[in-house]
Amino acid sequence: MQEVQQLAKMANQIADNFSFHDDAVDRISDHIKRFWAPSMQRKLIEFDQSGEAELKPEVRAALKTLGTD
Amino acid sequence: MYESRLDMGTPMPLKIGMPVTLTVDGRPVTVTAGASVMRAAAEAGIKVPKLCATDSLDAFGSCRVCLVEIEGRKGYPASCTTEVEDGMVVHTQSRELDELRSNVVELYVSDHPLECDTCSANGDCELQDVAASLGVESSRYGMNGAGHQQAARDDSNPYFAFDPSQCIVCYRCVRACDDIQGTFALTVDGRGFASKIVAGQAQSFMDSDCVSCGACVDHCPTEALIEKPVMQKGQPDRSITTTCAYCGVGCSFHAELKDGEVLRMVPDQQGQANEGHACIKGRFAFGYATHKDRITRPMIRENINDPWREVSWEEAFSYTAERFRAIQQEYGPDSIGGITSSRCTNEETYLVQKMVRAAFGNNNVDTCARVCHSPTGYGLKTTLGESAGTQAFNSVASADLVMVMGANPSDAHPVFASRLKRRLREGAQLIVADPRRIELVSSAHIKADHHLALRPGSNVAFINAMAHVVVTEGLEDAAFIEARCESGPYQKWREFISGEQNSPETTERITGIPASELRAAARLFATAPNAAIYYGLGVSEHSQGSTTVMGIANLAMATGNLGREGVGVNPLRGQNNVQGSCDMGSFPHELPGYRHISDASVRSLFEQEWNTQLRPEPGLRIPNMFDASISGNFKGLYVQGEDVAQSDPNTHHVEKALQSLECLVVQDIFLNETARFAHVLLPGSSFLEKNGTFTNAERRISMVRKAIEPLAGLEDWEVTMALSNALGYPMNYGHPSEIMDEIARLTPTFQGVSYAKLDRLGSIQWPCNDEAPEGTPTMHVDEFVRGKGYFAITGFVPTDERATRKYPLLMTTGRILSQYNVGAQTRRTANSEFYAEDILEIHPFDAEERGISEGDWCGIVSRAGETVLRAVLTDRVQPGVVYTTFHFPSSGANVITTDNSDWATNCPEYKVTAVQVSHVSEPSEWQKEYRDFARRQEELLEKARV
């Protein structure tokens, strides 16, 4: 599996595990900020922007908040 | 010869009672009620002769040597079995007592060779001492006792011999095997002079149930049971107290040496983690430290197909520094990183993470705890506020019920298992939650009240169902929750966990555990006065490892089982210093003491102490480093004491990542599997060759003390320091104690720790600071570290790794008693005589379906790869589940495991791999390639040595 596909899989997993919370998007965003290296965040955002990533909507929403703080 | 410690004859009573004052040989002495007369005499400095008594075993009263006179009493009672009474007047010396004792000793020596001068135990024999003290040099009963003197010696065990001719049948070995180890492998056969010690069903030690813990050897008063190196080389002349480098129990040992060579490791009776006990690994398997495979010269090479070239330390450091700086110049500052080791000391892991953050200039540091207990860190930090277990090991002595989940302590943490078994034999109840019927489920005098054989991958469903029963049947500890936990999150959790999706009836189809049995187990757990949870990698190494850890904490909080002795959440750490390596800031997002790198105030402390600027963002974790390496963004890696090529999942992926690196630096005592892909090899030092500290699974910091000089000339911390200096970031420590002083200055939970205090107290459980100057055995006593406990929502998300038509079986992995982790140490000892290859356990039904018989070669195929192992047919595993270990590199167990990982921490999902198994006749392609590659690399190493 390519690195970006792996990142997408990890992000979707995080979304699945926060799906039991009302504030899932915030939790996904916070988790990625706290535990992912900036290069990983950047690669996933670029992968998403390429249109090839199969990401859950909550992940996409969370990615929009990264780097905006 | 050095002096051994004073044996008080009988143990201190378990419960301290009222003080009792008596007189022994005219000396007044005050002891606790329940103590023996023998112990009181010892407290008064009076040595009563004895043979069957020792203070680590309950009194037995068989040898009749310790007789005394007590005023007002008839006869001559045995002092070991007679309890003290207030006002008692005891005489230990008289002509009558001397005659009685001499007579008994003469009976003993009539059936014991009196060739003390040539005996290996000369100078370390209690019979010799007692006979000498009584002036017994011969026996009126003759010297040719037929009971034992002609019996043949049993040399079957590679580490110790049993010579029945030297045996006085004092039962100490039998009692040690029963009461301390809990294996019940030894017994006494026959009566009177014909009585003899036998192993198993009158088998050799090697063929019996004996697990080679060495307790019998430790307790033997003569040479009957003795270590082979002592037989061959004589009694040790020097002893250093240090800490074992195997599992997370962290046993204290005396490394005993003669002429500078370690002859034996003797468990420390004062050891606070092990209380004088040991296992086969720590007790006997230390020979790897001087094995011929040890790397003792630094080596470098341009390419992994080149021969190694031995160089000076200076050249190795400058070469590494130049290559790392060149890589950063070309690919950017984040293109290199480092991995710390859970086998190295706290001081060494601290230095590696410091070098990465300060000298590499990034946070790309991770540790092998990534692949074992990183979910413990996340889960316990989230719920309780601290990334550590809550109890001391001896807390289990107060437990009324123990739940062991995803752990196999008999094999992986044997000394704790013995402690646990003692409590179970005393009557504590036991729940085992494990897909496999581990030894604890049914062993000598132990039977689990419930074995919940859940399916691999269903841990969260299981733990949620347990909590569901507690909540919906009104078994919560409402007062504890009200006083100790956050109300809002609790109410949300309560609503979540009460949902029908978490009921045992619903989860039964996921877990395979009958609802009625799960309900019964949950009721048992919730109603026990003290219920403790012990868990292992069967919890953490899952795609929802972190969620399960939080579920465990939820269950403990809901039932009020935290904050006192006998309860708690207890992760059983795999390697000796997993806890320590995590404490020391080895994770890329945390500085020492589990403080996030984004916290500017914490970062500032380190920046001032380290005189550098730190990056505020997390770095790459190990799997992320591998992915980035294959992508071409990560090019240099420094690995200290870790063997990722064998231990990490999806071997094809790991090998590709290692091959993609431009500079791989491995610091290890052997040319391990990872080193075969390396460009620089820095010789490591074993635990016997250095000073430092390890922190075990109960947060206990213990001293590691140098017994022999480092074979390569430098201790590991000195190597890291020199490398950092070569990179231009100065480090100038004179001794590891200075590193610990720095750790204490920067880490609140270590604030009160120093080598001087460790020497004084023996060990310290952190937190150790102004509030707890001598450490903290039990955490979260009045409040949780985070303040109020946090109930986390733990929804079950099934793993992607499911049984399918193509891969219908689920493979899970584990460990065996005699081998350790990747086997680099234990495979280079006689432990391989006990377990020489990894095998595949398969249920007879699954085997029959596939035409597989015992011992057949099995091809195991997963979506990640294929390997071949020999089959063992057993109903220890349930149908649909197969099991293997990963101690031998050629087995390729991790060729099959996948890149699935825990959602929160990336801890690999070793415990669930969907596979198909078939009967085959030859090794897998990977195994053939591995053999060729390994052989080629050995040849390249040999060229350097020539």
Tab-separated table of C-alpha atoms in Angstrom, chain A:
chain	number	residue	atom	x	y	z
A	1	MET	CA	0.000	0.000	0.000
A	2	GLN	CA	1.336	3.441	-0.915
A	3	GLU	CA	2.063	5.913	1.847
A	4	VAL	CA	-0.843	8.217	0.987
A	5	GLN	CA	-3.270	5.312	0.843
A	6	GLN	CA	-2.039	4.193	4.215
A	7	LEU	CA	-2.576	7.702	5.572
A	8	ALA	CA	-6.093	7.745	4.174
A	9	LYS	CA	-6.814	4.385	5.783
A	10	MET	CA	-5.499	5.625	9.132
A	11	ALA	CA	-7.584	8.788	8.943
A	12	ASN	CA	-10.732	6.829	8.130
A	13	GLN	CA	-10.008	4.524	11.062
A	14	ILE	CA	-9.748	7.536	13.356
A	15	ALA	CA	-13.078	8.766	12.013
A	16	ASP	CA	-14.696	5.372	12.656
A	17	ASN	CA	-13.532	5.411	16.229
A	18	PHE	CA	-14.755	8.930	16.867
A	19	SER	CA	-18.050	8.329	15.086
A	20	PHE	CA	-19.715	7.671	18.454
A	21	HIS	CA	-19.209	11.302	19.440
A	22	ASP	CA	-21.243	14.360	18.479
A	23	ASP	CA	-18.080	16.381	17.947
A	24	ALA	CA	-16.340	13.774	15.791
A	25	VAL	CA	-14.839	16.279	13.348
A	26	ASP	CA	-13.167	18.270	16.118
A	27	ARG	CA	-11.835	15.093	17.697
A	28	ILE	CA	-10.443	13.817	14.381
A	29	SER	CA	-8.772	17.137	13.754
A	30	ASP	CA	-7.330	17.314	17.247
A	31	HIS	CA	-6.071	13.735	17.110
A	32	ILE	CA	-4.286	14.267	13.802
A	33	LYS	CA	-2.722	17.477	15.052
A	34	ARG	CA	-1.495	15.851	18.245
A	35	PHE	CA	-0.136	12.644	16.771
A	36	TRP	CA	0.690	13.110	13.108
A	37	ALA	CA	3.869	14.707	11.830
A	38	PRO	CA	3.234	17.822	9.697
A	39	SER	CA	4.538	15.972	6.629
A	40	MET	CA	1.858	13.303	7.086
A	41	GLN	CA	-0.852	15.927	7.452
A	42	ARG	CA	0.381	17.714	4.348
A	43	LYS	CA	0.516	14.549	2.268
A	44	LEU	CA	-3.027	13.569	3.210
A	45	ILE	CA	-4.355	17.039	2.401
A	46	GLU	CA	-2.622	16.914	-0.979
A	47	PHE	CA	-3.948	13.412	-1.597
A	48	ASP	CA	-7.440	14.642	-0.798
A	49	GLN	CA	-7.008	17.577	-3.119
A	50	SER	CA	-5.906	15.225	-5.898
A	51	GLY	CA	-9.403	13.736	-5.884
A	52	GLU	CA	-8.087	10.191	-5.640
A	53	ALA	CA	-8.441	9.729	-1.886
A	54	GLU	CA	-11.367	7.743	-0.557
A	55	LEU	CA	-11.971	9.654	2.630
A	56	LYS	CA	-14.957	9.777	4.936
A	57	PRO	CA	-16.753	13.155	4.985
A	58	GLU	CA	-15.768	13.682	8.619
A	59	VAL	CA	-12.104	13.302	7.688
A	60	ARG	CA	-12.455	15.768	4.841
A	61	ALA	CA	-14.094	18.216	7.227
A	62	ALA	CA	-11.329	17.717	9.759
A	63	LEU	CA	-8.610	18.225	7.164
A	64	LYS	CA	-10.065	21.628	6.382
A	65	THR	CA	-9.371	22.718	9.939
A	66	LEU	CA	-5.729	21.601	9.940
A	67	GLY	CA	-3.212	24.374	9.620
A	68	THR	CA	-5.848	27.017	10.271
A	69	ASP	CA	-5.093	27.479	13.978
